[in-house]
XYZ file of C-alpha atoms in Angstrom:
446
model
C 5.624 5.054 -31.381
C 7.539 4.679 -28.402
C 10.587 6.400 -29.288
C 13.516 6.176 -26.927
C 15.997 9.061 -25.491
C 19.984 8.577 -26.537
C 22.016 6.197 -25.279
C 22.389 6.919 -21.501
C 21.467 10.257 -21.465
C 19.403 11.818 -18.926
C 18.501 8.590 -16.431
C 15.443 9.325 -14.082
C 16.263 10.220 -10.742
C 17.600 7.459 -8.698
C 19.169 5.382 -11.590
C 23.037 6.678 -11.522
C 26.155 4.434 -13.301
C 28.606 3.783 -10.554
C 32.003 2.772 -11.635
C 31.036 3.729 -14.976
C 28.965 0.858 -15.538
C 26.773 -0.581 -13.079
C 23.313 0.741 -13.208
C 22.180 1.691 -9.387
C 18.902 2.312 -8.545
C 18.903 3.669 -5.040
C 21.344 2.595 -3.729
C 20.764 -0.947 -5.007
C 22.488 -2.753 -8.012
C 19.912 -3.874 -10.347
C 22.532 -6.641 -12.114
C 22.736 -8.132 -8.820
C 19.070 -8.513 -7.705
C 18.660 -9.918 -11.379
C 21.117 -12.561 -10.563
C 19.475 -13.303 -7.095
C 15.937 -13.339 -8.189
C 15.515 -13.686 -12.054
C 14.420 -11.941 -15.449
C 11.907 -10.353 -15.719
C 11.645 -8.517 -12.394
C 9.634 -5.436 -11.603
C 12.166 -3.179 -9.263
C 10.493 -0.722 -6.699
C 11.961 2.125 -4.781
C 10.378 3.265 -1.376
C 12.287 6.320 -1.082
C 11.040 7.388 -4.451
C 7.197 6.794 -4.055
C 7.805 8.632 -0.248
C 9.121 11.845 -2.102
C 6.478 11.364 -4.890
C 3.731 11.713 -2.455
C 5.163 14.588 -0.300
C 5.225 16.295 -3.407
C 1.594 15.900 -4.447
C 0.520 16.749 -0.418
C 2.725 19.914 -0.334
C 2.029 20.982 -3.567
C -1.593 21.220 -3.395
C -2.170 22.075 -0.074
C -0.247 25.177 -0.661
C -3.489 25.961 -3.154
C -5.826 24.652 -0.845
C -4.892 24.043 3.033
C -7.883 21.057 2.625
C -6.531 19.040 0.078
C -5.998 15.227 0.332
C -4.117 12.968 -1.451
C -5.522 9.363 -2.427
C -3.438 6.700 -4.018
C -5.345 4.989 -6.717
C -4.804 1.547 -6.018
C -5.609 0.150 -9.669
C -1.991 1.366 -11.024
C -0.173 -0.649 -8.523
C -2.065 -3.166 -6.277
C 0.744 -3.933 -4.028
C 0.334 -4.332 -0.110
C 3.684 -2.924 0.533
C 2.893 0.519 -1.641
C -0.278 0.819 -0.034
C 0.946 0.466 3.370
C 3.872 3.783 2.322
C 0.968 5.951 1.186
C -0.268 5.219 4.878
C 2.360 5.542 6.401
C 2.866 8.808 5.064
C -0.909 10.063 5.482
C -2.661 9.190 2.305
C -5.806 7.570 1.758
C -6.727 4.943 -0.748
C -9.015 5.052 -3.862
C -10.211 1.523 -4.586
C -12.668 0.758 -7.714
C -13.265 -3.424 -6.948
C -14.215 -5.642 -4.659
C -10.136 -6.821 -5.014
C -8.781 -3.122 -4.305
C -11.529 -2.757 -1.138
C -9.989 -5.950 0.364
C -6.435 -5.340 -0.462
C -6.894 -1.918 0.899
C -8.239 -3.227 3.968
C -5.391 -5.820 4.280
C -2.928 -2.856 3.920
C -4.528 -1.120 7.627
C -6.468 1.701 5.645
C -9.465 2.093 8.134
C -12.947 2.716 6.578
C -13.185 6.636 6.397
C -9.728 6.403 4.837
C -11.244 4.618 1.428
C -12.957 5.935 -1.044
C -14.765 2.961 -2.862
C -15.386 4.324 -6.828
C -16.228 2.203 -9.958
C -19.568 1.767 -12.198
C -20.565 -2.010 -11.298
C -19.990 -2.374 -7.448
C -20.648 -6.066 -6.190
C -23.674 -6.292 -3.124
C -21.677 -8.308 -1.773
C -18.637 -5.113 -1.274
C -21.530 -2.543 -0.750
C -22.226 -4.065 2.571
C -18.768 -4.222 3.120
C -18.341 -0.433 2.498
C -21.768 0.336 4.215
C -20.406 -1.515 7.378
C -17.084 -0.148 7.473
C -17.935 3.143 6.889
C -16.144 3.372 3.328
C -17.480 6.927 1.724
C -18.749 5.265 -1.343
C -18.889 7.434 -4.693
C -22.122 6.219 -6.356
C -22.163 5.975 -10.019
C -25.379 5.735 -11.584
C -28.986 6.031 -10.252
C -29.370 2.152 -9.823
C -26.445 2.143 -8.246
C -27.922 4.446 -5.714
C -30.731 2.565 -5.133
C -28.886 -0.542 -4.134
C -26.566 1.194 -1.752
C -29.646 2.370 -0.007
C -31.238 -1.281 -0.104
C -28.133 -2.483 1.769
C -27.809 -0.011 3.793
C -31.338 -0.286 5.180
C -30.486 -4.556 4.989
C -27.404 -3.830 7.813
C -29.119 -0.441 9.476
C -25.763 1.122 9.172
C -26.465 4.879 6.910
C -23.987 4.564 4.177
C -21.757 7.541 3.460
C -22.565 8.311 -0.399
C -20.692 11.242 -2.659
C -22.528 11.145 -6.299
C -20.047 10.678 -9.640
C -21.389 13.512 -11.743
C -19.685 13.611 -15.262
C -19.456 17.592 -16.495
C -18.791 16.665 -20.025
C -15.500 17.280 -20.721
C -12.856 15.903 -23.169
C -9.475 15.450 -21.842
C -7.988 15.292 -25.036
C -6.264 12.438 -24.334
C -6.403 8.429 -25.504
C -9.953 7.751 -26.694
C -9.958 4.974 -23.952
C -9.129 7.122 -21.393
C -11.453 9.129 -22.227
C -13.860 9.195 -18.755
C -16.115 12.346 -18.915
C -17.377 12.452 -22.444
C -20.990 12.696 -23.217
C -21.289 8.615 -23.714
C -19.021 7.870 -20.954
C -20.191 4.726 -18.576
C -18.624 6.417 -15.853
C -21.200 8.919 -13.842
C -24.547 10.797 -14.012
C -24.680 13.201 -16.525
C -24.821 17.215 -14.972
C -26.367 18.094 -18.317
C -30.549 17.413 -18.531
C -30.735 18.031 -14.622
C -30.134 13.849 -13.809
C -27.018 14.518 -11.442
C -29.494 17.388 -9.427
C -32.480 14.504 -9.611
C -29.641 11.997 -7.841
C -29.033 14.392 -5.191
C -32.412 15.256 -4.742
C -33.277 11.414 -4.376
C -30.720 10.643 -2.218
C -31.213 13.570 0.214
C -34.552 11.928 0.387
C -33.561 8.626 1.609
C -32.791 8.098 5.518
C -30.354 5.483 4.727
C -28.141 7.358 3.230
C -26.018 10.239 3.987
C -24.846 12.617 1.383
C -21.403 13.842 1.916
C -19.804 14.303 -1.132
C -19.350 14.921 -4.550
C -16.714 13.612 -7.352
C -15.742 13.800 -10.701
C -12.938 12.101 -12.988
C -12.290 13.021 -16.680
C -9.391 11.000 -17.679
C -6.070 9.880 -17.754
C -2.828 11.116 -18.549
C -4.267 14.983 -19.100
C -1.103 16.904 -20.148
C -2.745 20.298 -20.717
C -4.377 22.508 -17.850
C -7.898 23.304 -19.229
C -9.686 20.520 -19.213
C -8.912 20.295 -15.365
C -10.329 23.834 -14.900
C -13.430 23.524 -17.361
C -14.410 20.094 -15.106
C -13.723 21.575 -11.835
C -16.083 24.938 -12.775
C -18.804 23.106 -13.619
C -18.574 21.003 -10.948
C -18.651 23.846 -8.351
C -21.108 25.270 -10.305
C -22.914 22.381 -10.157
C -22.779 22.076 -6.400
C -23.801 25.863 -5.811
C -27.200 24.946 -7.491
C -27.252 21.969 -5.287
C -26.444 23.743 -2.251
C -28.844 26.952 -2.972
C -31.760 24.633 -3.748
C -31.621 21.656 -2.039
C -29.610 22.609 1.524
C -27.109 20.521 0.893
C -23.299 20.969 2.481
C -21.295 18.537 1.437
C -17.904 17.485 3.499
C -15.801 16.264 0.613
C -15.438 17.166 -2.998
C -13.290 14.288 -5.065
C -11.670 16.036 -8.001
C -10.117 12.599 -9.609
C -6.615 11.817 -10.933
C -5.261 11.901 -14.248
C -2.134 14.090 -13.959
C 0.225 12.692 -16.473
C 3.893 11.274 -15.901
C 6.543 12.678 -17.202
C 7.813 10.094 -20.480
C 4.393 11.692 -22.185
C 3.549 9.934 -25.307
C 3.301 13.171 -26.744
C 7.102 14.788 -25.536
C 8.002 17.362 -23.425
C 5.468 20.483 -22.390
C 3.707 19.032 -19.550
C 2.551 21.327 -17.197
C 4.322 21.466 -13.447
C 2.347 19.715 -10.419
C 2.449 23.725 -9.383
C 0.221 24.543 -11.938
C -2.578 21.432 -11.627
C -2.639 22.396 -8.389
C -3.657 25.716 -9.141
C -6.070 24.489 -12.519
C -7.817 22.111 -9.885
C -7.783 22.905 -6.040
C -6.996 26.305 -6.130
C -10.420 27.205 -8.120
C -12.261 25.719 -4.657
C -11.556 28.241 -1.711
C -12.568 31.451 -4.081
C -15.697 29.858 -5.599
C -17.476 28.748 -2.516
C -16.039 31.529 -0.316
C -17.988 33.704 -2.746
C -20.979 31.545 -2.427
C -20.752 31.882 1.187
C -20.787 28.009 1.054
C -18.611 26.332 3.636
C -15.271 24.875 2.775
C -14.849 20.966 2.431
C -11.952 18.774 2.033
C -11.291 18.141 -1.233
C -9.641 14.712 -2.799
C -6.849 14.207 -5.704
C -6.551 10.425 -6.570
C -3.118 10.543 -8.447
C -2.244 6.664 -9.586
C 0.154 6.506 -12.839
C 2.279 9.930 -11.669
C 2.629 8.513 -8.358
C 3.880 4.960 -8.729
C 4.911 5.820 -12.372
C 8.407 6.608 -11.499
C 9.141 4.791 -8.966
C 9.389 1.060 -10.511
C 11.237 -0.253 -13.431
C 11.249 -3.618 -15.252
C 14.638 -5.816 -15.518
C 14.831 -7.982 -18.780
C 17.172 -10.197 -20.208
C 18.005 -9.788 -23.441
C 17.520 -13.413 -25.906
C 17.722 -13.395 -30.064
C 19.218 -10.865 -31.789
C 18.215 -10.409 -35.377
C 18.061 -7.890 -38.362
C 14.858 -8.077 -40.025
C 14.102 -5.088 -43.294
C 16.822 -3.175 -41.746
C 15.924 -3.167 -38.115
C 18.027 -4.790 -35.246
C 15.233 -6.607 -33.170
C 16.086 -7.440 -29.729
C 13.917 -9.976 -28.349
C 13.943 -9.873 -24.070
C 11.797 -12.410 -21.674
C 8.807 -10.157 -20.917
C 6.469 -8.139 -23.642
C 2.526 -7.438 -23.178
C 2.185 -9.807 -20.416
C 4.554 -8.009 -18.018
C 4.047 -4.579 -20.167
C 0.998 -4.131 -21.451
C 0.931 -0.716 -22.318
C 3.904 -0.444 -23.661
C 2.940 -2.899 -26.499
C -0.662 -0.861 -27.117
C 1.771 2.246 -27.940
C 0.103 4.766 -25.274
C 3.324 5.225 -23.324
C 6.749 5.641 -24.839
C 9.298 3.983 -22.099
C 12.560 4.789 -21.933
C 15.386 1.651 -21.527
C 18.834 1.599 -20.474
C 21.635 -1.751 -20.446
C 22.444 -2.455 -16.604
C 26.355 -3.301 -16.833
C 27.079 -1.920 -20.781
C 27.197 2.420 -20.693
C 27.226 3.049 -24.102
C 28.561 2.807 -27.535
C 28.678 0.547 -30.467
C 24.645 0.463 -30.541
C 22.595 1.123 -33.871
C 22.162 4.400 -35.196
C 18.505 3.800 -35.727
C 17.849 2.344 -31.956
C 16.803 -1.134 -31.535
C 13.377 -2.708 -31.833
C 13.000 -3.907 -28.257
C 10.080 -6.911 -28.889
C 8.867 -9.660 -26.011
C 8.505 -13.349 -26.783
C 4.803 -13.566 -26.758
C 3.432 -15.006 -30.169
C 1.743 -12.311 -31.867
C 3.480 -9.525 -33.876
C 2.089 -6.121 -31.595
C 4.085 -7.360 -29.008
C 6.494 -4.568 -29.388
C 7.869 -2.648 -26.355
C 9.674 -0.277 -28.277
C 10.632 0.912 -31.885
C 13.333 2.372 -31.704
C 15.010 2.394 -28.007
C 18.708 3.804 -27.974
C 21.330 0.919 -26.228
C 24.524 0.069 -26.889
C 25.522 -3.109 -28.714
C 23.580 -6.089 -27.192
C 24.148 -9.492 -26.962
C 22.116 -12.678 -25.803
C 22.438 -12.768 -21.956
C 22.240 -8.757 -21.506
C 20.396 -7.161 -19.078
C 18.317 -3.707 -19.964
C 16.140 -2.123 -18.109
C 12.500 -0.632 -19.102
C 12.692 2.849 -17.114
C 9.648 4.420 -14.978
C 7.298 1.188 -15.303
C 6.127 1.517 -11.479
C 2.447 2.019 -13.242
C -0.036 0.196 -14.817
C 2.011 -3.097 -15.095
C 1.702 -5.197 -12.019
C -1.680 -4.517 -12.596
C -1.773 -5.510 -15.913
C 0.169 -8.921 -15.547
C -1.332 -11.540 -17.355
C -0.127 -15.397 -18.741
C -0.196 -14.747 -22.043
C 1.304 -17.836 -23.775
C 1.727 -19.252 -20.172
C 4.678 -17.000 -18.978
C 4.466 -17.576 -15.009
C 4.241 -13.899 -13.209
C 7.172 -12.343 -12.423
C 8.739 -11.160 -9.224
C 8.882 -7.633 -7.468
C 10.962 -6.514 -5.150
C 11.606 -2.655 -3.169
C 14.083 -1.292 -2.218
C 14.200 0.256 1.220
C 17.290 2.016 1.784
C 20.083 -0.270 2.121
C 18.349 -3.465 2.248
C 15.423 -5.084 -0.567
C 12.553 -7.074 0.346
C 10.332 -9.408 -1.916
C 6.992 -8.041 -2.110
C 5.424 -9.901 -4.344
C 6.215 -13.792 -5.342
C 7.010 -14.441 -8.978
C 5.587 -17.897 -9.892
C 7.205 -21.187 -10.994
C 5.911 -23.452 -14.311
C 4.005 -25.931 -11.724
C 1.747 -22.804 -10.352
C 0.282 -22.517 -13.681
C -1.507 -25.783 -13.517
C -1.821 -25.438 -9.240
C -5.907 -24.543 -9.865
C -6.838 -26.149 -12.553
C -8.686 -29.719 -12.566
C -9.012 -32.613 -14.957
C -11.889 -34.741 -14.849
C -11.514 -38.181 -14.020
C -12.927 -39.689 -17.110
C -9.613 -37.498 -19.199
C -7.214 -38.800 -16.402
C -4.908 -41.466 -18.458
């Protein structure tokens, strides 16, 4: 679990040693914005995510001229990210009445969200139905109540339908979104995704306009992505040829992995997803004579995943059974996955290059009182000591989102860096905001 590359070897792109010590992430010295704003701090780059998604646009629009890139909100929830992606032309993919509002906050105008998820709120249907948010129904129930408040506002509501093709991802049982128990989507299989389509082309409230599929997360081999995306076309021929239907969008999901794997090297290029998942479209429904629509990616993790890191400060050093443990001030509340061994994350000290470190690699732990809370087993850094700084490498995913107050550790800070200067994007908290909403009764007031 979570084993760690040698001692300074290889750093991600953007992380370089100047002076032969000083660890520099773009242009910015990560000691220094420790000292100004405190351990643990998450650490963006803006030039990074910029390049990340001019990648995923060029890359799959050279398969398919159509293609659209949508940044899944629920990896990072940050305004300041979300207002990059549109600067740059992306859309957002939202799945909460939290993600539909912060999207909104960040200037993405309603035909620029898509609005996914199994339990949507009323409440941010009408939103969606009112601001013209293509919303990706999930389950027949669902379907009726978009059409109820749709009818309630007389405003149509643009609808795709999440159809799940049955398909394992072969990835982490929980990430698991397209097997034949899934909550997620209306089963192709048994002719239920056909009687959605067939309901909803029925109802004058609502106007069908797309279709979309998602089958996991972190996928690092190719065929799943093609076995999902034939059926799916498949799928909509029959829907097409019997029921008339053109649809304007097709939503082919995320789940393209980043590149620390928890399984090692071997993951496929972006060249070749592009070609497993987009580049299937143009032939298939060319053939059908069925015309082309645009078609959606919704990359989260591999977008933001490399373009953050986490700054911690190393505390108690100890050798327990012949391990070094290094304990630093953030675990599963500023990491979560990390400590649930999914992702194996790289570290590297800020001011110390290398040498004198264990053989074996330190376990890295947080403070957080319960014994999983483990960021790494066996992470390769030179010799520590209390008041060190390390840093947890590619952690732009999945842990802002994942913050929690586990054992009432305020949030932490994060901050991006923008060329030359750095900006505080998010507020870390103080000890007084963790009692700032609570209440005590009068009669416990002594």
């Amino acid at each position: 679990m979570n084993n760690s590359r040698a001692i300074d070897e290889g750093l991600p792109e953007g992380l370089i040693r100047e002076e032969g010590e000083r660890l520099v992430f773009d242009g910015a010295d990560l000691k220094e914005l420790a000292n100004e704003y405190g351990t643990p701090l998450f650490v963006y780059s803006e030039k990074r995510l910029r390049k990340n998604l001019k990648s995923f646009q060029t890359t799959f629009t050279e398969y398919y001229p159509k293609a659209e890139i949508s940044f899944a909100l629920k990896s990072a929830p940050l305004l300041a990210l979300a207002r990059i992606v549109k600067d740059e032309g992306g859309l957002a993919e939202v799945i909460s009445p939290g993600e539909l509002y912060l999207a909104n906050r960040a200037g993405f105008t309603g035909e620029e969200i898509i609005y996914n998820g199994n339990n949507k709120s009323r409440e941010s249907v009408r939103s969606g139905v009112d601001s013209r948010v293509l919303i990706n129904v999930d389950s027949r129930h669902e379907l009726k109540i978009v059409a109820e408040e749709a009818k309630r506002l007389e405003v149509p509501a643009r609808v795709g339908i999440r159809v799940n093709p049955v398909v394992s991802a072969k990835t982490v049982e929980e990430w698991e979104t397209a097997v034949e128990d899934s909550k997620f989507g209306i089963p192709i299989k048994g002719g239920k995704a056909f009687a959605a389509y067939e309901e909803a082309e029925g109802n004058e409230w609502l106007e069908v306009t797309g279709i979309h599929s998602h089958i996991g997360s972190q996928i690092e081999s190719l065929s799943p992505y093609r076995k999902a995306t034939d059926r799916l076309l498949r799928f909509y021929q029959a829907v097409h040829e019997r029921l008339g239907t053109t649809l304007e969008r097709i939503d082919l999901g995320g789940g393209f992995p980043i590149r620390f794997s928890r399984k090692g090297d071997g993951i496929p290029s972006l060249d070749e997803y592009a070609e497993a998942t987009v580049g299937q479209v143009g032939e298939t429904l060319t053939a059908a004579s069925i015309p082309l629509p645009d078609v959606f990616l919704e990359p989260g993790g591999s977008l933001v995943g490399t373009t953050g890191l986490l700054v911690l400060s190393v505390g108690t050093i100890k050798k327990n059974a012949g391990k070094i443990i290094v304990a630093v001030d953030g675990g599963a509340n500023v990491n979560l996955r990390a400590t649930q061994g999914w992702y194996r994350y790289d570290f590297a000290a800020l001011s110390k290059p290398g040498g004198g470190g264990s053989d074996e690699g330190y376990r890295v732990v947080g403070p957080l009182c319960y014994n999983g809370d483990v960021l790494s087993e066996r992470a390769r850094l030179p010799k520590l000591e209390e008041g060190d700084l390390v840093a947890c490498l590619e952690a732009g995913a999945y842990t802002v989102s994942t913050m929690n107050r586990y054992n009432s550790y305020p949030l932490p800070p994060v901050v991006l860096i923008s060329g030359e200067s750095t900006s505080l994007i998010q507020a870390g908290e103080a000890l007084e905001d963790l009692a700032k909403d609570q209440r005590v009764p009068d009669h416990l007031r002594g």
